[in-house]
Coordinates of C-alpha atoms in Angstrom, one line a residue:
X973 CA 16.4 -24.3 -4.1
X974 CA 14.1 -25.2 -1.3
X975 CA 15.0 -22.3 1.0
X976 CA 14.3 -19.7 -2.4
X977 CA 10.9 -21.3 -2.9
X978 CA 10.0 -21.3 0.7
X979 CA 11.1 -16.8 0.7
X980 CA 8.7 -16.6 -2.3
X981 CA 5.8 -18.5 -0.5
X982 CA 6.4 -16.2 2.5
X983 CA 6.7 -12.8 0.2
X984 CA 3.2 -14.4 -1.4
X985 CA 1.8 -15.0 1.8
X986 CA 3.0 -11.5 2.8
X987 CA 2.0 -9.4 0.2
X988 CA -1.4 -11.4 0.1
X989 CA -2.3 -10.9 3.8
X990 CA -1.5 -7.2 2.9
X991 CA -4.6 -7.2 0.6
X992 CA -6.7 -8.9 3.2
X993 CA -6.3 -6.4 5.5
X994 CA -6.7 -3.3 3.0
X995 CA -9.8 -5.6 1.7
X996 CA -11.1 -5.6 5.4
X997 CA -10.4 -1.7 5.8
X998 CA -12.4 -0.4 3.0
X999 CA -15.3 -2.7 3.3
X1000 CA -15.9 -3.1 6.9
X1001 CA -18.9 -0.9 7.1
X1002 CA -20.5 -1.3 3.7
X1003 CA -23.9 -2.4 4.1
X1004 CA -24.3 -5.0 1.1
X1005 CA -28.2 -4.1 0.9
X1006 CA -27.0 -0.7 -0.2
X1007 CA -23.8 -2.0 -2.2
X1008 CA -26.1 -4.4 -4.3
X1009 CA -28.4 -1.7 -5.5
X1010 CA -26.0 0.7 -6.2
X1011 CA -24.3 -1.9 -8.0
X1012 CA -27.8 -2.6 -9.9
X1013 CA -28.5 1.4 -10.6
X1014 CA -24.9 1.9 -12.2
X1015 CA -24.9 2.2 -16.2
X1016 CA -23.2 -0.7 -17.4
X1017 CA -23.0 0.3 -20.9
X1018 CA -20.3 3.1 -19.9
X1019 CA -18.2 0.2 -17.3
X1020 CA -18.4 -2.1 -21.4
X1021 CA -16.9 1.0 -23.1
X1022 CA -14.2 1.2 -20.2
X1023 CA -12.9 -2.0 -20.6
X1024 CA -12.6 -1.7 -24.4
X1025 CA -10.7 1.1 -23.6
X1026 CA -8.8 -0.5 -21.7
X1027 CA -7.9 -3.4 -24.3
X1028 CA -7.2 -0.2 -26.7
X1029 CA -4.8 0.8 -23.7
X1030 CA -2.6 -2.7 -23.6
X1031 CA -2.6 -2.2 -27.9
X1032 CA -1.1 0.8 -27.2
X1033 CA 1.6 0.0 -24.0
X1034 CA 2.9 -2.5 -27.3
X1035 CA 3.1 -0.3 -29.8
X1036 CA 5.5 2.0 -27.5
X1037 CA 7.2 -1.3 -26.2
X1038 CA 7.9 -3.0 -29.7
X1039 CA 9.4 1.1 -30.8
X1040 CA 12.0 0.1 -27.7
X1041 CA 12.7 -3.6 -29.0
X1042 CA 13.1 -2.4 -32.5
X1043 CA 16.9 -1.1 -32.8
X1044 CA 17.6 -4.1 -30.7
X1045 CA 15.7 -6.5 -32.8
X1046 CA 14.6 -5.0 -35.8
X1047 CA 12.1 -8.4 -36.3
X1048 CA 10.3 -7.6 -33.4
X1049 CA 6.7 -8.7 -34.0
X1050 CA 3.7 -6.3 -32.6
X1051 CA 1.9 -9.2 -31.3
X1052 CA 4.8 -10.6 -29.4
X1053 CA 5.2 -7.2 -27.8
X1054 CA 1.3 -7.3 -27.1
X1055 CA 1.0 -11.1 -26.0
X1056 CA 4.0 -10.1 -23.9
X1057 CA 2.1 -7.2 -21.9
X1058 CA -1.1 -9.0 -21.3
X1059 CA 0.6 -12.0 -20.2
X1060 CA 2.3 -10.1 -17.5
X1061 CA -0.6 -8.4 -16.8
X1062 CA -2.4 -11.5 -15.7
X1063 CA 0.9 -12.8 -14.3
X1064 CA 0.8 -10.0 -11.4
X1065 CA -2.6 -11.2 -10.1
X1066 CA -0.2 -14.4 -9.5
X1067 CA 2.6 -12.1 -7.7
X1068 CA 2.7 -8.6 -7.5
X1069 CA 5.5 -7.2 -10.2
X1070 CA 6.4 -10.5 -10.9
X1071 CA 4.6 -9.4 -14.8
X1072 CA 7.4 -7.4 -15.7
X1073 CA 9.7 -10.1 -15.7
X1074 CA 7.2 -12.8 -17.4
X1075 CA 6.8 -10.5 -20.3
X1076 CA 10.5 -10.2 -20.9
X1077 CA 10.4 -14.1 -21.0
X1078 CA 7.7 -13.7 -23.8
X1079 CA 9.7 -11.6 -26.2
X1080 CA 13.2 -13.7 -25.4
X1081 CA 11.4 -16.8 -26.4
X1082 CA 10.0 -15.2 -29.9
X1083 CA 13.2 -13.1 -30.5
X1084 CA 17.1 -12.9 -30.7
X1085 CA 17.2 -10.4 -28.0
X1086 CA 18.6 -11.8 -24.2
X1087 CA 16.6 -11.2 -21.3
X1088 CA 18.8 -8.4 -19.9
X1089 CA 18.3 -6.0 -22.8
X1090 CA 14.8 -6.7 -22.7
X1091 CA 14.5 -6.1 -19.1
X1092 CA 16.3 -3.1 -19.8
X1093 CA 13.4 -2.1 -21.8
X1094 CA 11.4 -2.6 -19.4
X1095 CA 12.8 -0.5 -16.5
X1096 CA 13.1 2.5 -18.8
X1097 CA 9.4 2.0 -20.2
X1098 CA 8.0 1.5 -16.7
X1099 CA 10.5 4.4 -15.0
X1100 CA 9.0 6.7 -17.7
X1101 CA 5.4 5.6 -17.1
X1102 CA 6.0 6.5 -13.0
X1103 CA 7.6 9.5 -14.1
X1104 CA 4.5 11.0 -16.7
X1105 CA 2.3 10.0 -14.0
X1106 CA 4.2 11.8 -10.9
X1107 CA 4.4 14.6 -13.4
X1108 CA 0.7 14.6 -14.1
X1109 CA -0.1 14.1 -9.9
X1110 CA 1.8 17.0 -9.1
X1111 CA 0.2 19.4 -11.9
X1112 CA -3.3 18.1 -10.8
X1113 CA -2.8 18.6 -7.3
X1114 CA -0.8 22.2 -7.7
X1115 CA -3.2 23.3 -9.8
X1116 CA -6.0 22.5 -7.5
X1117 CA -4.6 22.4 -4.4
X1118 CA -7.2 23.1 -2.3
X1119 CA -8.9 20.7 -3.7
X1120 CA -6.6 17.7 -4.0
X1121 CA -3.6 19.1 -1.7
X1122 CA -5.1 18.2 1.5
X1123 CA -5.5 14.6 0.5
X1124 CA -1.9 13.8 -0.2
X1125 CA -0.5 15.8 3.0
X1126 CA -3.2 14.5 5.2
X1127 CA -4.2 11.3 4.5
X1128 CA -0.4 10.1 3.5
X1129 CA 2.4 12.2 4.2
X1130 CA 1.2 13.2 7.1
X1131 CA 0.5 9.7 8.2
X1132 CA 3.8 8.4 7.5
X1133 CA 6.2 11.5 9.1
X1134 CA 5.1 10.9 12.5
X1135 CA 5.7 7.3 12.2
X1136 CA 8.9 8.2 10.2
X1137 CA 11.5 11.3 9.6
X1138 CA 10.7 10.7 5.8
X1139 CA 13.8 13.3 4.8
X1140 CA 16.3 10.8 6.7
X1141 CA 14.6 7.7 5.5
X1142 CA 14.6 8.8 1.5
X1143 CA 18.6 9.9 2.5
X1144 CA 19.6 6.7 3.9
X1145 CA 17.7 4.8 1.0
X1146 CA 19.7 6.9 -1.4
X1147 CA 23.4 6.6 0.5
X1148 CA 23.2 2.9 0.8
X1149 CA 22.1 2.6 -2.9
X1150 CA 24.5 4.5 -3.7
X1151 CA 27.4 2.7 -1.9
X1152 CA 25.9 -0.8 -2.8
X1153 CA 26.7 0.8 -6.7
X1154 CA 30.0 1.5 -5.6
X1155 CA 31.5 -1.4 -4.4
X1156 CA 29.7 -3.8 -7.2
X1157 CA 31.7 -1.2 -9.9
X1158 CA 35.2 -1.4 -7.3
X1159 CA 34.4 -5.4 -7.1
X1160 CA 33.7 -6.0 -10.4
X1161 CA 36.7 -7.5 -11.8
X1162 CA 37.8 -9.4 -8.8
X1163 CA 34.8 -10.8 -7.2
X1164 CA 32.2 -13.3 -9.2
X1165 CA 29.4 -11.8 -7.8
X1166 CA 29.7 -8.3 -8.4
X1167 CA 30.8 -9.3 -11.7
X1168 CA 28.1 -11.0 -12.8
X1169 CA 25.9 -8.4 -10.8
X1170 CA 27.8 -5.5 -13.2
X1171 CA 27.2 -7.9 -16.0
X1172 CA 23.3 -7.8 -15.7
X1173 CA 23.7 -3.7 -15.5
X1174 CA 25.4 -3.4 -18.5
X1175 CA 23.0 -5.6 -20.7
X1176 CA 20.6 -3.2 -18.3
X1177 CA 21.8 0.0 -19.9
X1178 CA 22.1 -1.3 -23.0
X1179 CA 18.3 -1.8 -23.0
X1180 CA 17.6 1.1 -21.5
X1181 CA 19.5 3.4 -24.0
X1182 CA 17.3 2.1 -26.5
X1183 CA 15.7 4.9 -26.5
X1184 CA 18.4 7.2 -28.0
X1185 CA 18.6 5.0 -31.2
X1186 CA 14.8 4.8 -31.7
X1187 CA 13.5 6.0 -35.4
X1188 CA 10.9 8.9 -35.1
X1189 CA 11.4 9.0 -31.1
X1190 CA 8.6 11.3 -31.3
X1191 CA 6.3 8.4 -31.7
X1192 CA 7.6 7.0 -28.1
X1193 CA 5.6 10.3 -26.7
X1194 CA 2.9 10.4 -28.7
X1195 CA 2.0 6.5 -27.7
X1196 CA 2.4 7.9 -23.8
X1197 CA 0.3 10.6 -24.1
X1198 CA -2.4 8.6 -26.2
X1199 CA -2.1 5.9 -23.1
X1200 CA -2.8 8.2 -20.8
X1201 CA -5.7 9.6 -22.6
X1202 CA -7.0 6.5 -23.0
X1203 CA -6.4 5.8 -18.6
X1204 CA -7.8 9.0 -18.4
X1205 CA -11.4 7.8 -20.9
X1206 CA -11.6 4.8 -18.9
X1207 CA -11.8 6.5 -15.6
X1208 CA -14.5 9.1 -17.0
X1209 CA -16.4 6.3 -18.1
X1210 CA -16.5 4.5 -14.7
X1211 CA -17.7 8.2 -13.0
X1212 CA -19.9 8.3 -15.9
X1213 CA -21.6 5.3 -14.8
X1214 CA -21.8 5.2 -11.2
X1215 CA -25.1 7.9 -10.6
X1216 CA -24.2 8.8 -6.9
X1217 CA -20.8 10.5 -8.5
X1218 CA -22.6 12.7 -11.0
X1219 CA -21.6 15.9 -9.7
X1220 CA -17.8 14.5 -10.6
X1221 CA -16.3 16.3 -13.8
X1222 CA -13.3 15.4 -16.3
X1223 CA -10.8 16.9 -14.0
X1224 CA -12.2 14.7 -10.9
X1225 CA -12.0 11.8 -13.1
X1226 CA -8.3 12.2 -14.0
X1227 CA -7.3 12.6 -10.5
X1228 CA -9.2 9.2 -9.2
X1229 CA -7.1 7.5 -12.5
X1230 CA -3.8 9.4 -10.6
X1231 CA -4.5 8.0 -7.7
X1232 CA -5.8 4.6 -8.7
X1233 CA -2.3 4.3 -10.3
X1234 CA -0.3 5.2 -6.6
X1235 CA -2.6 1.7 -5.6
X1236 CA -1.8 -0.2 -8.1
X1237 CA 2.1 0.6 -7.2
X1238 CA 1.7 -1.5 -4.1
X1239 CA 2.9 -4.7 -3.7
X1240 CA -0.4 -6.4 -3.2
X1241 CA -1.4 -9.1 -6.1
X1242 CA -3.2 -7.2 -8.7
X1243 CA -3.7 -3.7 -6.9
X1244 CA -6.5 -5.5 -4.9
X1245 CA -6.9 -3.7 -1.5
X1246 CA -4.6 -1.2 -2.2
X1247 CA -6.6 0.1 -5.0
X1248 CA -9.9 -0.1 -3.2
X1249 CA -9.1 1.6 -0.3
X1250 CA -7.2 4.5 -1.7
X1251 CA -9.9 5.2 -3.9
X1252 CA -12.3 5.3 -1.3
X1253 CA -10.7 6.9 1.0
X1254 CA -9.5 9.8 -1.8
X1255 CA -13.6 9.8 -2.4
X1256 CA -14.4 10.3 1.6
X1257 CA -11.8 12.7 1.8
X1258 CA -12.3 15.5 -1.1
X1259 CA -15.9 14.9 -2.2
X1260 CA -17.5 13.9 1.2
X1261 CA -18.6 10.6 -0.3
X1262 CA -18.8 7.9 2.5
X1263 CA -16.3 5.2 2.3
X1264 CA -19.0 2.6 2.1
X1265 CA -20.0 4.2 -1.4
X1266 CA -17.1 4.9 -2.5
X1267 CA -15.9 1.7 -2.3
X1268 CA -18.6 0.6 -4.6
X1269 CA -17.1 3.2 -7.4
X1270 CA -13.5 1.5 -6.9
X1271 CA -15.1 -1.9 -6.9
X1272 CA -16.4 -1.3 -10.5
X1273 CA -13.4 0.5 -11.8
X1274 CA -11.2 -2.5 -10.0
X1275 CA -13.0 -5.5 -11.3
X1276 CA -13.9 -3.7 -14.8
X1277 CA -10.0 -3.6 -15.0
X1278 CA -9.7 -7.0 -13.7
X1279 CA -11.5 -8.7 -15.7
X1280 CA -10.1 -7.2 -18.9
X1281 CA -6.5 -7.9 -18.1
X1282 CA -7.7 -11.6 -17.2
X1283 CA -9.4 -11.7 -20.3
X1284 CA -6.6 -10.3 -22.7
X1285 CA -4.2 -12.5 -20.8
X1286 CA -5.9 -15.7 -21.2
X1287 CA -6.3 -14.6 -24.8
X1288 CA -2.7 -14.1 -25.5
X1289 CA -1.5 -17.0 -23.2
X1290 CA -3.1 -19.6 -25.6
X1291 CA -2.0 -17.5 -28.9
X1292 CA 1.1 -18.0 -27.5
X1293 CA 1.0 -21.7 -26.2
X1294 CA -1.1 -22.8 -29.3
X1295 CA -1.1 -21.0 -32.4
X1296 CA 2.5 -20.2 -32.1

């Protein structure tokens, strides 16, 4: 017990000094003068309508979440589903990713369902999200290549192949996934811990095939697409209401939400860092925008987002903790 707690204090520690340093990259050279009047001159009527947005957004992520749960649970509440996201919302500014699992907690605690299934849910609801938005990334960047091409080959593929032979990496990732898979199904029967291991992946796929008894499945997509309308509203607000990104247009908008979502992917608590400095640097890169304004656009759209999920999550945390 006291060597697990101590590995999750040093993966903390880790992914926290990670954000530090990403913190330090992007505003190194910002001249706080400057940031504090650009800050003053933004629009803040536009960052308010964001963040409703945003809450909008979270309404949403449970409707398609509770249309999961239902031929599981057929008593699956909405506002369990919704006090489940915006708790683990709040929960990754704790521990990056750790959200996913606290929001299974909150619909195992309010339902008949076990945590596997529900965690099954999860991994096909988040695995679809990553999807949609790789999806999206690649149309935006094919379609406007020379635009938003550079960026990704330059600035991160790039980057990473001379430090790595990405092909061999992805293929060795892949082959040893692949055998660990192997020997837990050839070990199953005969050794405890695969067993239990093949346990979790069957209450896994039973989660995750959910989605082939849902009732108008149709909806499932709709709710995704009106999410992602709704990402892509709040980022077009944020542009909207930073003046020194005026001559940014719907399309620019989408592809800083694209992109804010690859920082938010990193292991850092909260996307803080990672998120800054990928939007900044995206900024500097394809529009010519210096870093140290740029970094004032992702502060906004960072803390706007911040505080929302903070806000929301304190909100359904006492629901849950004293109304229920």
């Amino acid at each position: 017990m006291f060597i697990e707690r101590l590995k999750k204090i040093f993966r903390y520690i880790l992914s926290a000094s990670l954000a530090v340093v990403l913190l330090w990259f992007s505003f190194r050279d910002v001249e706080w003068a400057d940031f504090w009047e650009s800050l003053k001159a933004c629009r803040w009527e536009f960052i308010v309508l964001s963040m409703l947005a945003g809450t909008f957004a979270f309404f949403l992520r449970a409707l398609r979440w509770r249309q999961l749960l239902l031929p599981i649970d057929p008593e699956t509440s909405l506002i369990t589903t919704f006090n489940g996201v915006n708790i683990g919302n709040i929960s990754n500014f704790v521990f990056p990713r750790i959200g996913e699992f606290v929001r299974c907690g909150v619909i195992t605690r309010r339902t008949t369902v076990t945590y596997d299934k529900v965690l099954g849910t999860v991994v096909l609801e988040r695995g679809w999200e990553l999807l949609v938005m790789l999806m999206m990334l690649a149309v935006v960047v094919v379609a406007g290549f020379r635009r938003f091409g550079t960026f990704f080959i330059d600035q991160i593929w790039m980057p990473m192949s001379r430090k790595f032979n990405m092909w061999w990496v992805m293929t060795i990732v892949l082959a040893l996934t692949a055998g660990m898979l192997y020997l837990i199904w050839r070990y199953r029967e005969s050794n405890a811990f695969c067993g239990k291991v093949w346990g979790i992946f069957r209450g896994l796929a039973q989660g995750f095939s959910s989605c082939l008894h849902m009732e108008r499945k149709w909806m499932f997509f709709a709710y995704t697409a009106f999410i992602w309308l709704t990402y892509w509203f709040m980022s077009a607000c944020t542009v909207w209401a930073a003046p020194f990104l005026s001559g940014l247009d719907l399309v620019d908008a989408l592809f800083l939400s694209l992109a804010g979502g690859l920082g938010f992917a990193v292991p850092v608590p909260g996307g803080i860092g990672a998120f800054h400095f990928i939007i900044s640097l995206a900024l500097s890169t394809i529009y010519g925008v210096p870093m140290e304004t740029g970094i004032i656009y992702a502060t906004i759209s960072h803390t706007s987002q911040a505080i929302t999920q903070i806000f929301c999550g304190l909100c359904s945390y006492l629901y849950e903790a004293v109304v229920r």
